[in-house]
Amino acid sequence: MADYITIEHSPALSGRVVVAGAKNSVLKLMAASLLIEGVTVLQNVPHIADVEIMGQVLQALGVKVNWTAPHELTLDGHHLASHTAPYELVAQMRASTAVLGPLSGRCGQARVALPGGCNIGSRKIDMHIAGLEALGAQVCIEHGYINVQVPASGLLAAEVLLEFPSVGATENLIMAAVRAQGTTIIKNAAREPEITDLVTFLQEAGVGIEGAGTAELAVTGTTKVNEVCHRVIGDRIEAGTFLVAAAMTRGDIEVEGVDPDHLDIVLRKLEAMGAHIERGPQSIHLHDADKLRAVDIQTLPYPGFPTDMQAQFMAADAIAEGSSLVTENVFENRFMFADELGRMGADISIEGHYALVKGGTSLSGAPVISPDLRGGAALVLAGLVAEGTTTVHDVYHIDRGYEDFCSKLASLGARITRQSEPD
Ligand code: UD1
């Protein structure tokens, strides 16, 4: 049965909400458990569909995956049974490709289905492959699979300059380099907080890595990666989504469980829109939003504005005073939800990777389809301020990355429910 979400025009959100562990961190930490010939314990793990899929990928490789507490996952990687990540699973979640690096490092070979395109663009994998080749692996693509073969002498450290600070390529390269002989230098590395979390995890497991949070990482290979228990950082995108919801409804909320520094540019943009923000050590208080003013945004690698917050801000810009220009620099096709927002009355013109948003429109509730994870969340936010009833369909996209999205919004006063529709 397919679920859908119904949202009625809602009052100003108020109260406190705790965010879950970061999706984009936990998926890579789970993949990194492949490097450990022992037990990995991850705490603050979100209950989201993508974690289940990564669990299935790891189980297919021989890792024993168990929930040992409500938000604690235990991964036993003593014995691997396979080096193949099958198409049925990789096709469901692109981030499955994060097993490429650790599998190559640990097993000397990896066979991972090519993920193909996705709803936000073609998303190439060339930098992941070039990185592995630089470490001495032979990579060929055959029958829809990426086949990696490491020479009998193992991977050899190298200096790798990434063409673009790709999050996934940086992570795969770090994890492969953990098992390479010598110190690998990754230049133009991505600097997202989730990468720093992966580096912290590996350091806790005894791996020597320098440069966390900078564009140059030095990873010293080792044959022994220790067992580790690690707490996943809070999800900055989930936090940002609630904050935009609060600003749109001119609410007063406290978001807990996230480092405000991870959302620096997002918080500055919310302030520029007219919201008042106070930063705690692991919390953010948004209150007294004036009438929203439109802001321009352009997505860039961290610490630039996150592409994963672009859709939510476009929904806010649609109701804000003034016009704004939204520039998407990271993905080629990430405006699909704008058409759905248009069905609710938003005035948005798309030209290549630019979107011109004419603000000040009153949105009206409508049935809409969630085109992808963040676009789906943005449509829910639009529903909170739209007059009448909005129904968001294809909510499986939202389930990929948000734990209990509806209940958390409802606990802040949103008039939102989730239903199942018969097949
Ligand atoms: C990760 C995040 C995603 C976020 C994105 C950018 C996960 C599970 N997903 O995705 O939520 O939106 O970072 O912050 O962590 N590219 C190439 N060749 C490559 C690799 C990437 O051309 O080998 C391109 C992609 O097509 C894309 C851009 O680089 O246009 C950014 O991709 P990347 O940073 O790799 O994002 P992901 O790791 O896929």
PDB file of N, CA and C and ligand atoms in Angstrom, residues 23-24 27-28 94-95 123-128 164-169 192 307-308 330-331 334, ligand 1:
ATOM      1  N   LYS A  23      21.753  11.014   8.051  1.00  0.00           N
ATOM      2  CA  LYS A  23      21.661   9.985   7.007  1.00  0.00           C
ATOM      3  C   LYS A  23      22.973   9.858   6.234  1.00  0.00           C
ATOM      4  N   ASN A  24      23.488  11.004   5.781  1.00  0.00           N
ATOM      5  CA  ASN A  24      24.653  10.948   4.895  1.00  0.00           C
ATOM      6  C   ASN A  24      25.924  10.552   5.619  1.00  0.00           C
ATOM      7  N   LEU A  27      25.320   6.184   6.591  1.00  0.00           N
ATOM      8  CA  LEU A  27      25.428   5.232   5.472  1.00  0.00           C
ATOM      9  C   LEU A  27      26.899   4.916   5.192  1.00  0.00           C
ATOM     10  N   LYS A  28      27.755   5.930   5.294  1.00  0.00           N
ATOM     11  CA  LYS A  28      29.183   5.727   5.013  1.00  0.00           C
ATOM     12  C   LYS A  28      29.872   5.030   6.187  1.00  0.00           C
ATOM     13  N   ARG A  94      21.632   4.789  -4.374  1.00  0.00           N
ATOM     14  CA  ARG A  94      22.919   5.110  -4.975  1.00  0.00           C
ATOM     15  C   ARG A  94      24.065   5.074  -3.977  1.00  0.00           C
ATOM     16  N   ALA A  95      23.769   5.459  -2.736  1.00  0.00           N
ATOM     17  CA  ALA A  95      24.840   5.513  -1.730  1.00  0.00           C
ATOM     18  C   ALA A  95      25.432   4.135  -1.444  1.00  0.00           C
ATOM     19  N   ARG A 123      24.524  11.827 -12.252  1.00  0.00           N
ATOM     20  CA  ARG A 123      25.421  11.491 -11.139  1.00  0.00           C
ATOM     21  C   ARG A 123      26.486  10.465 -11.504  1.00  0.00           C
ATOM     22  N   LYS A 124      27.531  10.967 -12.109  1.00  0.00           N
ATOM     23  CA  LYS A 124      28.611  10.092 -12.588  1.00  0.00           C
ATOM     24  C   LYS A 124      29.423   9.511 -11.427  1.00  0.00           C
ATOM     25  N   ILE A 125      30.275   8.546 -11.771  1.00  0.00           N
ATOM     26  CA  ILE A 125      31.062   7.858 -10.746  1.00  0.00           C
ATOM     27  C   ILE A 125      32.539   7.828 -11.136  1.00  0.00           C
ATOM     28  N   ASP A 126      32.865   8.657 -12.177  1.00  0.00           N
ATOM     29  CA  ASP A 126      34.221   8.627 -12.738  1.00  0.00           C
ATOM     30  C   ASP A 126      35.314   8.972 -11.720  1.00  0.00           C
ATOM     31  N   MET A 127      35.035   9.887 -10.805  1.00  0.00           N
ATOM     32  CA  MET A 127      36.086  10.264  -9.837  1.00  0.00           C
ATOM     33  C   MET A 127      36.343   9.150  -8.816  1.00  0.00           C
ATOM     34  N   HIS A 128      35.295   8.388  -8.492  1.00  0.00           N
ATOM     35  CA  HIS A 128      35.488   7.243  -7.585  1.00  0.00           C
ATOM     36  C   HIS A 128      36.458   6.263  -8.261  1.00  0.00           C
ATOM     37  N   PHE A 164      36.632  17.785  -8.594  1.00  0.00           N
ATOM     38  CA  PHE A 164      35.547  18.490  -7.913  1.00  0.00           C
ATOM     39  C   PHE A 164      35.474  17.853  -6.531  1.00  0.00           C
ATOM     40  N   PRO A 165      35.184  18.624  -5.484  1.00  0.00           N
ATOM     41  CA  PRO A 165      35.141  18.004  -4.149  1.00  0.00           C
ATOM     42  C   PRO A 165      33.904  17.129  -3.950  1.00  0.00           C
ATOM     43  N   SER A 166      33.877  16.022  -4.657  1.00  0.00           N
ATOM     44  CA  SER A 166      32.743  15.086  -4.570  1.00  0.00           C
ATOM     45  C   SER A 166      32.719  14.417  -3.197  1.00  0.00           C
ATOM     46  N   VAL A 167      31.563  14.417  -2.580  1.00  0.00           N
ATOM     47  CA  VAL A 167      31.407  13.789  -1.260  1.00  0.00           C
ATOM     48  C   VAL A 167      31.675  12.283  -1.370  1.00  0.00           C
ATOM     49  N   GLY A 168      30.977  11.637  -2.291  1.00  0.00           N
ATOM     50  CA  GLY A 168      31.086  10.181  -2.414  1.00  0.00           C
ATOM     51  C   GLY A 168      32.483   9.739  -2.816  1.00  0.00           C
ATOM     52  N   ALA A 169      33.113  10.459  -3.761  1.00  0.00           N
ATOM     53  CA  ALA A 169      34.452  10.063  -4.214  1.00  0.00           C
ATOM     54  C   ALA A 169      35.460  10.243  -3.080  1.00  0.00           C
ATOM     55  N   GLU A 192      32.468  18.263   3.842  1.00  0.00           N
ATOM     56  CA  GLU A 192      31.177  18.164   4.537  1.00  0.00           C
ATOM     57  C   GLU A 192      31.365  17.586   5.948  1.00  0.00           C
ATOM     58  N   THR A 307      23.105  21.800  -1.304  1.00  0.00           N
ATOM     59  CA  THR A 307      22.089  21.477  -2.312  1.00  0.00           C
ATOM     60  C   THR A 307      20.900  20.753  -1.668  1.00  0.00           C
ATOM     61  N   ASP A 308      21.149  20.036  -0.568  1.00  0.00           N
ATOM     62  CA  ASP A 308      20.059  19.310   0.100  1.00  0.00           C
ATOM     63  C   ASP A 308      19.091  20.239   0.836  1.00  0.00           C
ATOM     64  N   VAL A 330      25.386  22.055  -8.000  1.00  0.00           N
ATOM     65  CA  VAL A 330      25.939  20.739  -7.656  1.00  0.00           C
ATOM     66  C   VAL A 330      25.328  19.624  -8.506  1.00  0.00           C
ATOM     67  N   PHE A 331      24.017  19.650  -8.686  1.00  0.00           N
ATOM     68  CA  PHE A 331      23.359  18.604  -9.478  1.00  0.00           C
ATOM     69  C   PHE A 331      22.702  19.214 -10.715  1.00  0.00           C
ATOM     70  N   ARG A 334      17.870  19.336 -10.430  1.00  0.00           N
ATOM     71  CA  ARG A 334      17.310  19.268  -9.083  1.00  0.00           C
ATOM     72  C   ARG A 334      16.164  20.248  -8.878  1.00  0.00           C
TER      73      ARG A 334
HETATM   74  C1  UD1 B   1      26.220  13.327  -1.394  1.00  0.00           C
HETATM   75  C2  UD1 B   1      24.971  13.250  -0.541  1.00  0.00           C
HETATM   76  C3  UD1 B   1      23.869  14.098  -1.135  1.00  0.00           C
HETATM   77  C4  UD1 B   1      24.348  15.530  -1.344  1.00  0.00           C
HETATM   78  C5  UD1 B   1      25.645  15.532  -2.140  1.00  0.00           C
HETATM   79  C6  UD1 B   1      26.253  16.902  -2.288  1.00  0.00           C
HETATM   80  C7  UD1 B   1      25.055  11.043   0.439  1.00  0.00           C
HETATM   81  C8  UD1 B   1      24.429   9.701   0.540  1.00  0.00           C
HETATM   82  N1  UD1 B   1      24.525  11.867  -0.457  1.00  0.00           N
HETATM   83  O1  UD1 B   1      25.924  12.758  -2.668  1.00  0.00           O
HETATM   84  O2  UD1 B   1      22.747  14.097  -0.226  1.00  0.00           O
HETATM   85  O3  UD1 B   1      23.370  16.245  -2.048  1.00  0.00           O
HETATM   86  O4  UD1 B   1      26.633  14.694  -1.507  1.00  0.00           O
HETATM   87  O5  UD1 B   1      26.438  17.486  -1.062  1.00  0.00           O
HETATM   88  O6  UD1 B   1      25.952  11.381   1.168  1.00  0.00           O
HETATM   89  N2  UD1 B   1      30.205  13.699  -9.698  1.00  0.00           N
HETATM   90  C9  UD1 B   1      30.898  13.384 -10.843  1.00  0.00           C
HETATM   91  N3  UD1 B   1      31.731  12.300 -10.811  1.00  0.00           N
HETATM   92  C10 UD1 B   1      31.922  11.544  -9.680  1.00  0.00           C
HETATM   93  C11 UD1 B   1      31.207  11.894  -8.519  1.00  0.00           C
HETATM   94  C12 UD1 B   1      30.353  12.980  -8.546  1.00  0.00           C
HETATM   95  O7  UD1 B   1      30.760  14.028 -11.877  1.00  0.00           O
HETATM   96  O8  UD1 B   1      32.686  10.587  -9.716  1.00  0.00           O
HETATM   97  C13 UD1 B   1      29.267  14.840  -9.713  1.00  0.00           C
HETATM   98  C14 UD1 B   1      27.825  14.399  -9.481  1.00  0.00           C
HETATM   99  O9  UD1 B   1      27.215  13.981 -10.681  1.00  0.00           O
HETATM  100  C15 UD1 B   1      27.211  15.661  -8.906  1.00  0.00           C
HETATM  101  C16 UD1 B   1      28.375  16.305  -8.148  1.00  0.00           C
HETATM  102  O10 UD1 B   1      29.560  15.698  -8.638  1.00  0.00           O
HETATM  103  O11 UD1 B   1      26.793  16.500  -9.936  1.00  0.00           O
HETATM  104  C17 UD1 B   1      28.296  16.158  -6.650  1.00  0.00           C
HETATM  105  O12 UD1 B   1      28.251  14.801  -6.316  1.00  0.00           O
HETATM  106  P1  UD1 B   1      28.821  14.227  -4.940  1.00  0.00           P
HETATM  107  O13 UD1 B   1      29.425  15.329  -4.129  1.00  0.00           O
HETATM  108  O14 UD1 B   1      29.648  13.045  -5.257  1.00  0.00           O
HETATM  109  O15 UD1 B   1      27.482  13.799  -4.217  1.00  0.00           O
HETATM  110  P2  UD1 B   1      27.089  12.370  -3.663  1.00  0.00           P
HETATM  111  O16 UD1 B   1      28.224  11.790  -2.897  1.00  0.00           O
HETATM  112  O17 UD1 B   1      26.492  11.565  -4.759  1.00  0.00           O
END
